[in-house]
mmCIF file of C-alpha atoms in Angstrom:
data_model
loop_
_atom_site.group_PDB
_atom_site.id
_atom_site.type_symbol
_atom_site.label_atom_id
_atom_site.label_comp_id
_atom_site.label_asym_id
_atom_site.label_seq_id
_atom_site.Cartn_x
_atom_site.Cartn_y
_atom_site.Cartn_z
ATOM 1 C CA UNK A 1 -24.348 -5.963 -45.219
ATOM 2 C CA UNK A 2 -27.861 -4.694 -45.056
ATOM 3 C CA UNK A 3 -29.117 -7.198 -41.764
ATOM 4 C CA UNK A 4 -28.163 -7.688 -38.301
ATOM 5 C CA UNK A 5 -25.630 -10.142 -37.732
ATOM 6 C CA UNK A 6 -24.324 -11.061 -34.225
ATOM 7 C CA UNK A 7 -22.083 -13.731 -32.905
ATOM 8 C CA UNK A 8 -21.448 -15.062 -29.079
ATOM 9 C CA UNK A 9 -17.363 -14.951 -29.994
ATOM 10 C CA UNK A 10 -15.215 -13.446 -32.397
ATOM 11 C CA UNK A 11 -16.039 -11.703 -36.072
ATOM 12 C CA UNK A 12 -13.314 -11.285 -38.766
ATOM 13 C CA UNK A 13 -14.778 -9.268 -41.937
ATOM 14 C CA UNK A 14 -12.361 -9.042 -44.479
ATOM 15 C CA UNK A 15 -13.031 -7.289 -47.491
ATOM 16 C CA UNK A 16 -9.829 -7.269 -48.981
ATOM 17 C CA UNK A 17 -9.604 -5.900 -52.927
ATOM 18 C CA UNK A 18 -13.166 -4.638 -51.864
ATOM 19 C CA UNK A 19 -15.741 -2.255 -50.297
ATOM 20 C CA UNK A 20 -17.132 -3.542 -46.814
ATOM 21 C CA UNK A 21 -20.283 -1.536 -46.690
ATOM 22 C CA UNK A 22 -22.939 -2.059 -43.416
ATOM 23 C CA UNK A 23 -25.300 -0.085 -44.363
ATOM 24 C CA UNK A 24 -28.259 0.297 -41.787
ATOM 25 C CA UNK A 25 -27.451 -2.693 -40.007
ATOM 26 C CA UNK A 26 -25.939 -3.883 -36.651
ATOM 27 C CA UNK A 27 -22.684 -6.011 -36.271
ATOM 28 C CA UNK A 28 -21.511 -7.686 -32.967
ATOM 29 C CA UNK A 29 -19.284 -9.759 -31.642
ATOM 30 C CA UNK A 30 -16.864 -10.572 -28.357
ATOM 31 C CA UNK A 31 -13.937 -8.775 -31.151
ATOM 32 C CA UNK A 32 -14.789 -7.510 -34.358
ATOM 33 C CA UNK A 33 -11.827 -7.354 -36.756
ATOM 34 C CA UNK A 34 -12.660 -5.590 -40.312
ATOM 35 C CA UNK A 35 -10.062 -5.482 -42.952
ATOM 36 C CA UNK A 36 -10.687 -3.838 -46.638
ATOM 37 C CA UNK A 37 -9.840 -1.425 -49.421
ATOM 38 C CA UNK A 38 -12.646 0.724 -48.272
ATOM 39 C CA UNK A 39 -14.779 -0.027 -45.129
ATOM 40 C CA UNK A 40 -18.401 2.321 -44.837
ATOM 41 C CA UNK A 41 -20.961 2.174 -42.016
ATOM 42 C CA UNK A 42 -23.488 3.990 -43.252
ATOM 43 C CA UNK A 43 -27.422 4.875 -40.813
ATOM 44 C CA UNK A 44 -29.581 6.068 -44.318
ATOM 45 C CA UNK A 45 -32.499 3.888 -43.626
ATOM 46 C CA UNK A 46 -31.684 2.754 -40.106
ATOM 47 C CA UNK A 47 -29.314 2.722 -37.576
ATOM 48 C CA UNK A 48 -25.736 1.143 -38.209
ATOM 49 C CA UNK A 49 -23.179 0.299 -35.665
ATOM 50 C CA UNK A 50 -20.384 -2.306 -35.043
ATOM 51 C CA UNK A 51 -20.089 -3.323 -31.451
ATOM 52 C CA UNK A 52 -18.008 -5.626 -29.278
ATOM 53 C CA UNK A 53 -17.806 -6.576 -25.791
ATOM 54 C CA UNK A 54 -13.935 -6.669 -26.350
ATOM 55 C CA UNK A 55 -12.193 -4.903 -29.014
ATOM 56 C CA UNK A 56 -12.944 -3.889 -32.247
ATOM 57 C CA UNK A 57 -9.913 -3.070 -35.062
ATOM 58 C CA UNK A 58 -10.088 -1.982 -38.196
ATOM 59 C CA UNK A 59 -7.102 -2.411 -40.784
ATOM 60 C CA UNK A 60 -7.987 -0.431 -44.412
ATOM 61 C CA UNK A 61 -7.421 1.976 -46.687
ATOM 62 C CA UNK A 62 -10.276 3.980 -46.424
ATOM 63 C CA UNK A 63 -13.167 4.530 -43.713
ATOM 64 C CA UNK A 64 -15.975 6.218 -44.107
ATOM 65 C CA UNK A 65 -18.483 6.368 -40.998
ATOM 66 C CA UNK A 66 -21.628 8.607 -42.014
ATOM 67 C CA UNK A 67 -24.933 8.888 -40.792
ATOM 68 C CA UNK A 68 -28.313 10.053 -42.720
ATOM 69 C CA UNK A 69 -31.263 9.826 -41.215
ATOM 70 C CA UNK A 70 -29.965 7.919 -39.255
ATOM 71 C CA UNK A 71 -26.718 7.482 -36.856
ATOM 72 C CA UNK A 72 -24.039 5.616 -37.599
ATOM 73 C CA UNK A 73 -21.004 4.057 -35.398
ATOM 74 C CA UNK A 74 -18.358 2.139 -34.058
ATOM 75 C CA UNK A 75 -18.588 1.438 -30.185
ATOM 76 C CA UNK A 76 -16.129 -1.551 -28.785
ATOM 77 C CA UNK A 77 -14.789 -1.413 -25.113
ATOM 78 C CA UNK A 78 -11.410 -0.968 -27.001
ATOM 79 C CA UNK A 79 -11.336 0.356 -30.782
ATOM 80 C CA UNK A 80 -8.443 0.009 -32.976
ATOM 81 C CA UNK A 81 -8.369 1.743 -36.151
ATOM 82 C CA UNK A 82 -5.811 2.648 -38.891
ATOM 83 C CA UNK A 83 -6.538 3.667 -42.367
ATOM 84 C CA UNK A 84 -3.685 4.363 -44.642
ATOM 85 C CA UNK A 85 -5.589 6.675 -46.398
ATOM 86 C CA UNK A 86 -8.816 9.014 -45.894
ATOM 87 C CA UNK A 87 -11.161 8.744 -42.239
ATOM 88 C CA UNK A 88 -13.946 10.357 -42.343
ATOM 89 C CA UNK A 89 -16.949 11.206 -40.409
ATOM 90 C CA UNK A 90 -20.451 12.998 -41.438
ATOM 91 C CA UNK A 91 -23.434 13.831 -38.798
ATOM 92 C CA UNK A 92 -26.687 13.168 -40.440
ATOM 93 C CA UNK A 93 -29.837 15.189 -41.409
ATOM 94 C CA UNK A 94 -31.907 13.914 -39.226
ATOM 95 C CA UNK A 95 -31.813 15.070 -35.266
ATOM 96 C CA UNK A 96 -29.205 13.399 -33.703
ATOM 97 C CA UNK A 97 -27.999 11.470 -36.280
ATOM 98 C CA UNK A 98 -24.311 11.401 -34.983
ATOM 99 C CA UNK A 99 -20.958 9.566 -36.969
ATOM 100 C CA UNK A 100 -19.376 8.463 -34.301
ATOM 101 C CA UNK A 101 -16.535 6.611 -33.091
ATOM 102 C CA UNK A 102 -16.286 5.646 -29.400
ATOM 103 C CA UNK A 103 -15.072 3.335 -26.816
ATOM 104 C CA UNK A 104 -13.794 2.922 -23.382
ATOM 105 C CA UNK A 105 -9.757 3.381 -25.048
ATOM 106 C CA UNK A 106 -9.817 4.802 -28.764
ATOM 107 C CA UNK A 107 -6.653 5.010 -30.441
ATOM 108 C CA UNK A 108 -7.410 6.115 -34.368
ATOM 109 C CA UNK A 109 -4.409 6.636 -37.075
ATOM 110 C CA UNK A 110 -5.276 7.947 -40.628
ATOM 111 C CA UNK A 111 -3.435 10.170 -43.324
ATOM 112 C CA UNK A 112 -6.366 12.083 -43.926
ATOM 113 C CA UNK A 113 -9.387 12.693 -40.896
ATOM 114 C CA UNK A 114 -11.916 14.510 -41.678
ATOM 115 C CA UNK A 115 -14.476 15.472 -38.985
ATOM 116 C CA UNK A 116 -18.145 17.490 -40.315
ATOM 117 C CA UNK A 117 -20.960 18.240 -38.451
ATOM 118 C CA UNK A 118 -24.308 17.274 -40.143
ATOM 119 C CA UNK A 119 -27.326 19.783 -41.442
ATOM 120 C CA UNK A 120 -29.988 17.891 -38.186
ATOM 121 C CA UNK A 121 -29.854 19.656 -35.096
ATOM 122 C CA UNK A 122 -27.405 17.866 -32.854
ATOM 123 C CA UNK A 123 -26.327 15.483 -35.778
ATOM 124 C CA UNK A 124 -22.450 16.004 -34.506
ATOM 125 C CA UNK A 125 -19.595 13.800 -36.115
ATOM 126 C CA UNK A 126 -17.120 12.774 -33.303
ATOM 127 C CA UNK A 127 -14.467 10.845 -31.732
ATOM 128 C CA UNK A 128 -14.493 9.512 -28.114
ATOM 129 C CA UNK A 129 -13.316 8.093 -25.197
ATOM 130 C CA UNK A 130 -15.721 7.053 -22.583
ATOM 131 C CA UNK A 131 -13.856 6.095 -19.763
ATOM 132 C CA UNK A 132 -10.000 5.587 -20.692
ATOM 133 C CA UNK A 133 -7.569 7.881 -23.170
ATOM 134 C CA UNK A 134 -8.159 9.004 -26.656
ATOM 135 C CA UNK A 135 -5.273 8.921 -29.266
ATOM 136 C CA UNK A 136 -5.789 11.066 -32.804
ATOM 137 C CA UNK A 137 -3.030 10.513 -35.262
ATOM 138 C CA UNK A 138 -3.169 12.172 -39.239
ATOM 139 C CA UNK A 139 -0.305 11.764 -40.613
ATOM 140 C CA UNK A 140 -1.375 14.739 -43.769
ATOM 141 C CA UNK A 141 -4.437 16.456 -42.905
ATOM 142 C CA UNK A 142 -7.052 17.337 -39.736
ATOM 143 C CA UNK A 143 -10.397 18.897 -40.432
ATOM 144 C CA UNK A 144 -13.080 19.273 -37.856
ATOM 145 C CA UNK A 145 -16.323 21.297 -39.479
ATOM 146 C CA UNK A 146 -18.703 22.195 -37.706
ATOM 147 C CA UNK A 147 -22.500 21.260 -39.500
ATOM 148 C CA UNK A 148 -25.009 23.187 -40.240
ATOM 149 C CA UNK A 149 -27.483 22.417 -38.301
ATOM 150 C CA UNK A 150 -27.600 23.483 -34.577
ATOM 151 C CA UNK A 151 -25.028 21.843 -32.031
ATOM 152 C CA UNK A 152 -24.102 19.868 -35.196
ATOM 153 C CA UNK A 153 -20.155 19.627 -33.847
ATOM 154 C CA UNK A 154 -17.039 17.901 -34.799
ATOM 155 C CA UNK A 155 -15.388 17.387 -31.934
ATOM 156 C CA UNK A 156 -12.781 14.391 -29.782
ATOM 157 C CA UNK A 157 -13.819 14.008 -26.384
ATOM 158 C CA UNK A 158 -12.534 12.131 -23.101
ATOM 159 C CA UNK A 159 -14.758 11.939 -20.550
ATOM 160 C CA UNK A 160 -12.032 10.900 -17.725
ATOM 161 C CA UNK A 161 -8.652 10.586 -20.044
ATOM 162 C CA UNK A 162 -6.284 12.080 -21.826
ATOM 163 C CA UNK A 163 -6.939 13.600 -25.361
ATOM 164 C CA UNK A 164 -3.314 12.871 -27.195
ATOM 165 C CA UNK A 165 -3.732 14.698 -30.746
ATOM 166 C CA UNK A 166 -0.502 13.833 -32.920
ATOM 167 C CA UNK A 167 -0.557 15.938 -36.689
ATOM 168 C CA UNK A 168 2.169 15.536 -38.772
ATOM 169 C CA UNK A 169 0.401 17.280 -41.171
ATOM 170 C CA UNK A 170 -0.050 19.619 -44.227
ATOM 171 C CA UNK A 171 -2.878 20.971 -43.559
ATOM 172 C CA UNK A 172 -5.092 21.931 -40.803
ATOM 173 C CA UNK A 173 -8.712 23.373 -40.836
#
């Protein structure tokens, strides 16, 4: 998806056999459900972010959220999100272009999350919870890099929650 594309009630994007890419581009709705192989929200010529007044879950293999010059998100009330296989997040070049993940409640399940600052100043790549509790599961491996650039962090944050961080892993960095 390279355009904005809102709805007054409920989005399903299912990408299923394929790569759901929204690159650059906004996606809203009351609940957002995306489904796929591979699912990428990519900010390289502008920013991209899937919102929802509600909840937004994601059901795939693989999830890649990384900002360029740009930031790129997820930001429901409630987010959702298991990947069977690899999450990652990637701050940006640019200042402040954050990867980020973020809602009131965040619960996130992966085998693989990987967490890596950007080379911009400030472009961090994290994981929060902006009111409720925050729930990290990998089930093989946890990295959280810090970027290059200055206060370019990885980092899982509740504001006024709990932080639950379950590894079952076999590796940490």
């Amino acid at each position: 998806l390279g355009f904005n594309f809102a709805v007054a009630g409920n989005l399903s994007l299912d990408s299923t056999g394929a790569k759901l890419t929204i690159d650059s581009a906004q996606v809203s709705g009351t609940n957002v459900a995306l489904a796929g192989n591979w699912i990428q929200v990519l900010g390289n010529t502008a920013a991209a972010k899937v919102t929802a007044t509600g909840a937004v879950t994601v059901n795939a293999g693989t999830v890649d959220v990384i900002a360029g010059a740009y930031s790129a998100g997820i930001d429901p009330t409630s987010l959702d999100l298991t990947a069977t296989g690899d999450l990652t997040l990637t701050g940006g070049s640019a200042s402040t272009a954050n990867a980020t993940l973020s809602g009131d409640v965040v619960n996130v399940s992966a085998a693989n999350i990987v967490l890596s600052g950007g080379s911009g100043s400030g472009a961090s790549a994290s994981i929060d919870a902006l009111t409720g509790d925050l729930t990290v599961v990998a089930t093989n491996s946890l990295s959280l890099l810090a970027g290059t650039g200055s206060n370019a962090d990885a980092v899982f944050t509740a504001a006024s929650g709990a932080v639950t961080v379950d590894v079952s892993l076999d590796e940490c960095t």
